[in-house]
Coordinates of C-alpha atoms and ligand atoms in Angstrom, one line a residue:
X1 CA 97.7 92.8 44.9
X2 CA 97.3 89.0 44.3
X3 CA 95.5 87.3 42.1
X4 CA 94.0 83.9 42.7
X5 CA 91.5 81.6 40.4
X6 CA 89.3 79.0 42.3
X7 CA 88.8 75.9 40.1
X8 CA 86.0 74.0 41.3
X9 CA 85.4 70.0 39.4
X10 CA 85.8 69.9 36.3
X11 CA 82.3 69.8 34.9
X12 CA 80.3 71.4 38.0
X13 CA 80.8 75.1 37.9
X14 CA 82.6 78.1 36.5
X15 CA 85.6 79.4 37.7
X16 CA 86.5 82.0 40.1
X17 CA 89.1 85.1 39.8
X18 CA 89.6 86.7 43.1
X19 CA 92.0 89.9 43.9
X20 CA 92.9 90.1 47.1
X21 CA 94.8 93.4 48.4
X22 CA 94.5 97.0 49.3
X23 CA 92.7 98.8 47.4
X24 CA 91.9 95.9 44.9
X25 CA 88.3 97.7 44.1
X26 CA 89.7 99.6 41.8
X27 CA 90.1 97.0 39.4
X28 CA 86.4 96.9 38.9
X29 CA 86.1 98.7 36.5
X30 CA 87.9 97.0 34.1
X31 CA 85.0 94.2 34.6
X32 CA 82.2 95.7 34.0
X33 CA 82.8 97.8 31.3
X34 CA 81.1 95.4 28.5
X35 CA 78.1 94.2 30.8
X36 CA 74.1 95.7 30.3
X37 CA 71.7 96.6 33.6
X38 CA 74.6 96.2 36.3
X39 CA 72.7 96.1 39.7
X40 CA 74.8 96.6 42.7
X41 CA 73.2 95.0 46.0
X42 CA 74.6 96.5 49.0
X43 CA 74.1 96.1 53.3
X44 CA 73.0 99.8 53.7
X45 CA 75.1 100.1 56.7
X46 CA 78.1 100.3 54.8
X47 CA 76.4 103.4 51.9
X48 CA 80.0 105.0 52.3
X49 CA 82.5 102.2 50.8
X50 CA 79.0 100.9 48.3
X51 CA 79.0 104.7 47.1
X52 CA 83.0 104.4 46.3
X53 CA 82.0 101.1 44.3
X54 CA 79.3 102.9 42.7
X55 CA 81.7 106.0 41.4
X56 CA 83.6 103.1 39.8
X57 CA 80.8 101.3 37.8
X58 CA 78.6 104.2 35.0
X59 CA 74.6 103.8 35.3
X60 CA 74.8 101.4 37.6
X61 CA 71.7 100.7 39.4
X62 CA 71.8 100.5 43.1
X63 CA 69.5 98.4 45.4
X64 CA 70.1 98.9 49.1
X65 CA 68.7 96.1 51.3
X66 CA 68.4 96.5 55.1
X67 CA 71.2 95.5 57.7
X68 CA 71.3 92.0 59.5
X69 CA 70.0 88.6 59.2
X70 CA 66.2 89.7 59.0
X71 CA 67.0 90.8 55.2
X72 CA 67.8 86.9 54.3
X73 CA 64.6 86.6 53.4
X74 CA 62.5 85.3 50.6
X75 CA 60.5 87.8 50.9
X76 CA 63.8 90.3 50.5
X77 CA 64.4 87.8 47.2
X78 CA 61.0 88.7 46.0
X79 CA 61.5 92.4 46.6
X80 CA 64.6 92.3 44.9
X81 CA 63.6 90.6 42.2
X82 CA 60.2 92.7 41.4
X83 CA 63.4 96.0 41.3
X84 CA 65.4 94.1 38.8
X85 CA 62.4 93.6 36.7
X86 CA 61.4 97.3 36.7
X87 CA 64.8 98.1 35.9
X88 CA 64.3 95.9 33.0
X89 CA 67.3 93.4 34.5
X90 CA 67.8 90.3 31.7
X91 CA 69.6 87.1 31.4
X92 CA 72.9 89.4 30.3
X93 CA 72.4 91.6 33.5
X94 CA 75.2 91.5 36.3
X95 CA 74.7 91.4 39.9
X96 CA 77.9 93.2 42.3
X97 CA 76.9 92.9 45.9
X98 CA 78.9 94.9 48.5
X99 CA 78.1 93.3 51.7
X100 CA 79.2 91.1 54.4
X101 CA 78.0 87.4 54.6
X102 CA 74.8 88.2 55.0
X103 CA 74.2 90.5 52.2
X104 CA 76.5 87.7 50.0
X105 CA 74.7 85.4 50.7
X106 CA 71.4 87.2 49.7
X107 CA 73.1 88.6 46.6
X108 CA 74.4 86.1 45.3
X109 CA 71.2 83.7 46.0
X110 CA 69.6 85.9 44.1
X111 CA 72.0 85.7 41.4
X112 CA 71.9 82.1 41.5
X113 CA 68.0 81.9 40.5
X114 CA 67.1 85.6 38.4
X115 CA 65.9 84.2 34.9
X116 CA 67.7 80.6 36.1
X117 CA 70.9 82.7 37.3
X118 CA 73.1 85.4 36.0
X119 CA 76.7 86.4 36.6
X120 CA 77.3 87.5 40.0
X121 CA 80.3 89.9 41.7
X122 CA 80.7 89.4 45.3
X123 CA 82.6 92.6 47.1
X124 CA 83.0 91.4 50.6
X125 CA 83.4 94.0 53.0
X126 CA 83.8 92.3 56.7
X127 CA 86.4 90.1 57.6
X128 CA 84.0 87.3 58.1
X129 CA 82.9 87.8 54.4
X130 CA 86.7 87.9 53.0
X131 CA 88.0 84.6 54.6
X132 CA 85.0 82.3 54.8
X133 CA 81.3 83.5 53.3
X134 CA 82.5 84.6 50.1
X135 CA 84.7 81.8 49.2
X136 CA 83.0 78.7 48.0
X137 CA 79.6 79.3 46.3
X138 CA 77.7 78.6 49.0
X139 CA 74.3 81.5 49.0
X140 CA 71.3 81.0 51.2
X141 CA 68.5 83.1 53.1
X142 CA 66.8 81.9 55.8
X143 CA 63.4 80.6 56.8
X144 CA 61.3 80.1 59.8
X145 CA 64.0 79.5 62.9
X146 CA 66.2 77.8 60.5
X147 CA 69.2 79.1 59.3
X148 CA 70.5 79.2 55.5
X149 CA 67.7 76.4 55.0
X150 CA 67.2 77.5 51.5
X151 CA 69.9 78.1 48.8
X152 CA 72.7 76.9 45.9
X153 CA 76.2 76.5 45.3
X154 CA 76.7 78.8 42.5
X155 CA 80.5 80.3 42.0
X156 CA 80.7 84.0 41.6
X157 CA 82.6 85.3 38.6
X158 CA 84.9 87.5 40.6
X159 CA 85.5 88.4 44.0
X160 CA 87.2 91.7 45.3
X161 CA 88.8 91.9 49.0
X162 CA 89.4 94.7 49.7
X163 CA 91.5 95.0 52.6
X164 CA 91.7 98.2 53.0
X165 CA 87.8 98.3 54.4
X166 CA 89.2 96.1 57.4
X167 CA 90.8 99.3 58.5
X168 CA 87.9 100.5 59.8
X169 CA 86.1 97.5 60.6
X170 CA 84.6 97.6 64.6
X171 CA 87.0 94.6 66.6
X172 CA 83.8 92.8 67.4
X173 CA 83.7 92.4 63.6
X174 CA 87.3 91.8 63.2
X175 CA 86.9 89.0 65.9
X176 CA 83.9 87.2 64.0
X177 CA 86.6 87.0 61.0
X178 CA 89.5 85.7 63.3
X179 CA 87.3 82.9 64.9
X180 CA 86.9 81.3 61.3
X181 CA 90.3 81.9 60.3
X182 CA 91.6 80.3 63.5
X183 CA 89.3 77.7 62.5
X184 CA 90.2 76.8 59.3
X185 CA 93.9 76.5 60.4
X186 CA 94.0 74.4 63.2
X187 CA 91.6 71.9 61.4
X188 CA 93.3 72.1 57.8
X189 CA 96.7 74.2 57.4
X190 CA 99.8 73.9 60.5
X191 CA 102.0 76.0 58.7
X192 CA 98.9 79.1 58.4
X193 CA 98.4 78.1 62.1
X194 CA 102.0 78.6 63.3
X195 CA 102.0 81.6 61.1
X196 CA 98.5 83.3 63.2
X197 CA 100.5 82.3 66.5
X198 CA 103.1 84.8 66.2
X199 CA 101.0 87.5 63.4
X200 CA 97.7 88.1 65.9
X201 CA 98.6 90.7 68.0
X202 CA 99.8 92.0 64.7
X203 CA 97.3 91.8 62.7
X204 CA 95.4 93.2 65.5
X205 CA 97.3 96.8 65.4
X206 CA 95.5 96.5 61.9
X207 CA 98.9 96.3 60.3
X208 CA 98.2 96.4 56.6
X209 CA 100.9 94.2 55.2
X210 CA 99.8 91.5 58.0
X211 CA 96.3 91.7 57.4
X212 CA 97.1 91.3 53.9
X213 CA 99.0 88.2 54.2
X214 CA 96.6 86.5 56.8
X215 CA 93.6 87.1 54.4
X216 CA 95.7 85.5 51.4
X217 CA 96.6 82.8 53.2
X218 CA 93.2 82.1 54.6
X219 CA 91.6 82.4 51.5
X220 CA 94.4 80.2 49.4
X221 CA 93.4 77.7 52.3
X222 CA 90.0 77.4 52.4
X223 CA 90.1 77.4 47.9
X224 CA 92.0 74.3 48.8
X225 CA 89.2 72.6 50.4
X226 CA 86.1 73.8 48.2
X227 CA 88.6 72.3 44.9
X228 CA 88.4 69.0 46.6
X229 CA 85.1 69.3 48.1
X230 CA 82.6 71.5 46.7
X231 CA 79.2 70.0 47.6
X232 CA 79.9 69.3 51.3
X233 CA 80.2 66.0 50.8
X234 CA 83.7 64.8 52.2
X235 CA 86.6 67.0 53.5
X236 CA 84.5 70.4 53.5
X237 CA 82.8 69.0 56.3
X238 CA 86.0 69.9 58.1
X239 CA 85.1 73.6 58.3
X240 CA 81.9 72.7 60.6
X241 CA 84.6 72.2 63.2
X242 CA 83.0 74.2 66.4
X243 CA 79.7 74.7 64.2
X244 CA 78.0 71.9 65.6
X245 CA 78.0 73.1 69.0
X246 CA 78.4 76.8 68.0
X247 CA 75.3 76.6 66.6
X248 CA 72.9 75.5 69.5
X249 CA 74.6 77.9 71.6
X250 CA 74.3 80.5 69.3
X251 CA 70.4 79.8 68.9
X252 CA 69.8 79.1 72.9
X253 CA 71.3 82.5 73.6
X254 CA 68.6 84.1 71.2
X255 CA 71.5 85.2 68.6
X256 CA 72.4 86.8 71.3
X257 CA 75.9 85.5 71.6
X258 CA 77.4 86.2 67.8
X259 CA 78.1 83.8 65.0
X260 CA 82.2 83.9 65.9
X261 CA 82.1 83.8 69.6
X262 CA 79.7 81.1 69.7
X263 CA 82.1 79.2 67.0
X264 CA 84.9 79.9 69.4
X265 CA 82.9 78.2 72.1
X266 CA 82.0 75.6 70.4
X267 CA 85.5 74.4 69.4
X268 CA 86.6 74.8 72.8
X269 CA 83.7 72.3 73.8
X270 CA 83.9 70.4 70.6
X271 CA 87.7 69.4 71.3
X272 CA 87.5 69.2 74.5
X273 CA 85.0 66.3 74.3
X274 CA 87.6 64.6 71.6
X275 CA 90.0 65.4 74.0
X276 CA 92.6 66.6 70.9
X277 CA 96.2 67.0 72.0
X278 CA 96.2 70.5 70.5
X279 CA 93.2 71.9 72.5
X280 CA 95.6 74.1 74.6
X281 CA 97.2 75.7 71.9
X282 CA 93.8 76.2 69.8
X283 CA 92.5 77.7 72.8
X284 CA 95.0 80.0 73.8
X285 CA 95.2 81.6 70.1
X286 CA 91.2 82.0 70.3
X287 CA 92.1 83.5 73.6
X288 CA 94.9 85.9 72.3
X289 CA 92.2 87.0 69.5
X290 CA 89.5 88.1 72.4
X291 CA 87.7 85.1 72.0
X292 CA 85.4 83.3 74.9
X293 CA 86.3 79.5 75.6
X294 CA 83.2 78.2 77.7
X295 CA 79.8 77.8 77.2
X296 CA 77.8 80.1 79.2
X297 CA 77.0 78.7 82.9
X298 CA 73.2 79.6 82.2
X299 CA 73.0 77.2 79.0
X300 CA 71.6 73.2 79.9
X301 CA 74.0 70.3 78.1
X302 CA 69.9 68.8 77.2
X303 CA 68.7 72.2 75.6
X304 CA 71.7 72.6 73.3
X305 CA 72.0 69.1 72.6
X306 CA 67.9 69.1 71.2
X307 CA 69.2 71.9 69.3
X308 CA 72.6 70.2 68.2
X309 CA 70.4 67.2 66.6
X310 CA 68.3 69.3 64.6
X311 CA 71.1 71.1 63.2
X312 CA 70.8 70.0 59.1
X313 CA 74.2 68.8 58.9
X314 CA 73.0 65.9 61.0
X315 CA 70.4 63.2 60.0
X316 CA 68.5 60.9 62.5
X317 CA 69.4 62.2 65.7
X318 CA 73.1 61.3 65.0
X319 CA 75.3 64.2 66.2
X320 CA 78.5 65.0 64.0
X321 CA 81.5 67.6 65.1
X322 CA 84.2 67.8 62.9
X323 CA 87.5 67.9 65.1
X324 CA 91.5 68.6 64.8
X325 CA 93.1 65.0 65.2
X326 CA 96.7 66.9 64.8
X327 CA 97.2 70.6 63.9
X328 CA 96.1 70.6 60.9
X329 CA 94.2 67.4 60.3
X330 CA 90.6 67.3 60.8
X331 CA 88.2 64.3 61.4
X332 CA 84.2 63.8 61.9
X333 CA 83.3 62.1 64.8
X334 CA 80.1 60.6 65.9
X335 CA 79.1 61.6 69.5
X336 CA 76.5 60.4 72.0
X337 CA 74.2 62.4 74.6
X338 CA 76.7 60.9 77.5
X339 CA 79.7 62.2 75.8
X340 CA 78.5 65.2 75.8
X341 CA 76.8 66.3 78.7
X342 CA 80.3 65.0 80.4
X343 CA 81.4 68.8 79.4
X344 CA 78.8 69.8 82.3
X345 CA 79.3 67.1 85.2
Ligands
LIG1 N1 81.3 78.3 55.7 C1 81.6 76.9 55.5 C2 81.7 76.5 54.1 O1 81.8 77.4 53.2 O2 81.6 75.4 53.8

């Protein structure tokens, strides 16, 4: 098992300690043994692996919220919170929440603001969770049509991956996980990159040493970006790379077309209207992971780009994508309406 500690600026937040490995649940016990009123949050799809973490953790009280993005609610928050208060939850009490970005997210937003915050345990148990959701702070739930609209940055105090969940884990899932880690190497880590190029088909026999090693090296990756960066106000921006456009297409298709496809579109477009030298070999890793490359021929250039202006990220109709200059190197660009509906001439 590895052990890794995120160190965010001096002076902003706490610290994180995150085991990474098969099996590395077990260790939670040894965390939780001095706290009061532990409540673990979990994504009631997944009762089996949040009953295993419950065996670990004595009187712990368990809160199960509802699977998929209709739970990242304020109105979940207040439901949540009215439990912890019947349960008698204090400033000393200790969230765990056994989830995957959604119910992280939710957890650890909640966290964030119970009695002005208390210490929070984030379990990821998708891939998507491991690699990108969990690590960073970030929590949010949504509101009206808009998208992680309200929330913090607030650190966990530990995080456990678990790898051995991704055993299991449906290859949709699996491929939601890959598109961010493909993303986060080609915009911020050659060697990693190099590395997925010959490890995917790997990794995709579920190979538990290679699965291992592409989550530690994801992770270490990505904690290099959130120590430099943790507010989103300089390199982090990197990791929007295909979000921009991933974003409108994922909304235009009615969340019909998932989080990590629609990302794996929209760094296909998003390069190609940069026209980065290492589009081809981006694309034919995405490709090698199951991932689509084109927008679908139903989707208008004007609809998503309405949609790509009101995205948060950008302010006054400016439209930012955050692109690989080399493998490796990222950039934000600036891009107009004519650059690109040139994708669809
Ligand atoms: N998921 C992007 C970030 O954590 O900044």
């Amino acid at each position: 098992m590895h052990t890794l500690t995120l160190s965010p600026p001096a002076g902003s937040s706490t610290s994180t300690r995150i085991r990474i490995g098969d099996h590395a649940i077990s260790e939670i016990k040894n965390i939780t043994k001095n706290d009061e009123n532990i409540v673990m949050i979990f994504d009631e799809g997944i009762r089996s692996i949040a009953d295993d973490v419950a065996s670990k953790i004595p009187n712990v009280v368990q809160i199960p919220v509802a699977s998929g993005d209709v739970s990242k609610s304020l109105s979940e928050v207040d439901r949540i919170v009215a439990l912890m208060l019947e349960h008698g939850c204090t400033r000393k009490s200790l969230i765990i929440a056994v989830g995957g970005g959604m119910l992280t997210d939710l957890a650890g937003f909640v966290a964030s603001i119970y009695m002005r915050g208390i210490p929070c345990v984030l379990v990821p148990t998708t891939l998507l969770g491991m690699v990108d959701a969990a690590i960073g702070g970030k929590t949010a739930v949504n509101a009206g049509a808009c998208k992680n609209i309200i929330g913090t940055i607030t650190h966990p105090t530990d995080i456990f991956i678990d790898t051995s969940f991704l055993q299991s884990l449906p290859l949709p899932q699996m491929q939601e996980g890959l598109a961010e880690m493909i993303k986060i190497a080609a915009i911020t880590d050659a060697p990693y990159f190099e590395w997925l190029q010959a490890a995917i088909p790997t990794f995709l026999k579920r190979d538990a040493k290679t699965i291992d090693e592409a989550v530690l090296l994801a992770v270490t990756a990505k904690m290099k970006i959130v120590e430099q960066d943790e507010r989103d106000r300089d390199v982090r921006l990197l990791l929007n790379f295909g979000h921009t456009v991933g974003h409108a297409v994922e909304a235009l298709s009615g969340f019909k077309i998932s989080h990590g496809k629609a990302v794996s579109i929209g760094m296909c477009a998003e390069m190609n209207i940069a026209r980065c030298s290492e589009r081809k070999s981006i694309e034919h890793l995405l490709a090698l992971a199951g991932l689509p490359l084109t927008i679908p021929e139903v989707m208008k250039g004007h609809d998503l780009w309405i949609l790509m202006q009101s995205d948060k990220k950008n302010q006054q109709g400016e439209v930012k994508i955050a692109v690989p200059k080399r493998l490796g190197e990222g950039a934000i660009e600036t891009i107009s309406e004519k650059q690109f509906a040139s994708l669809f001439a």
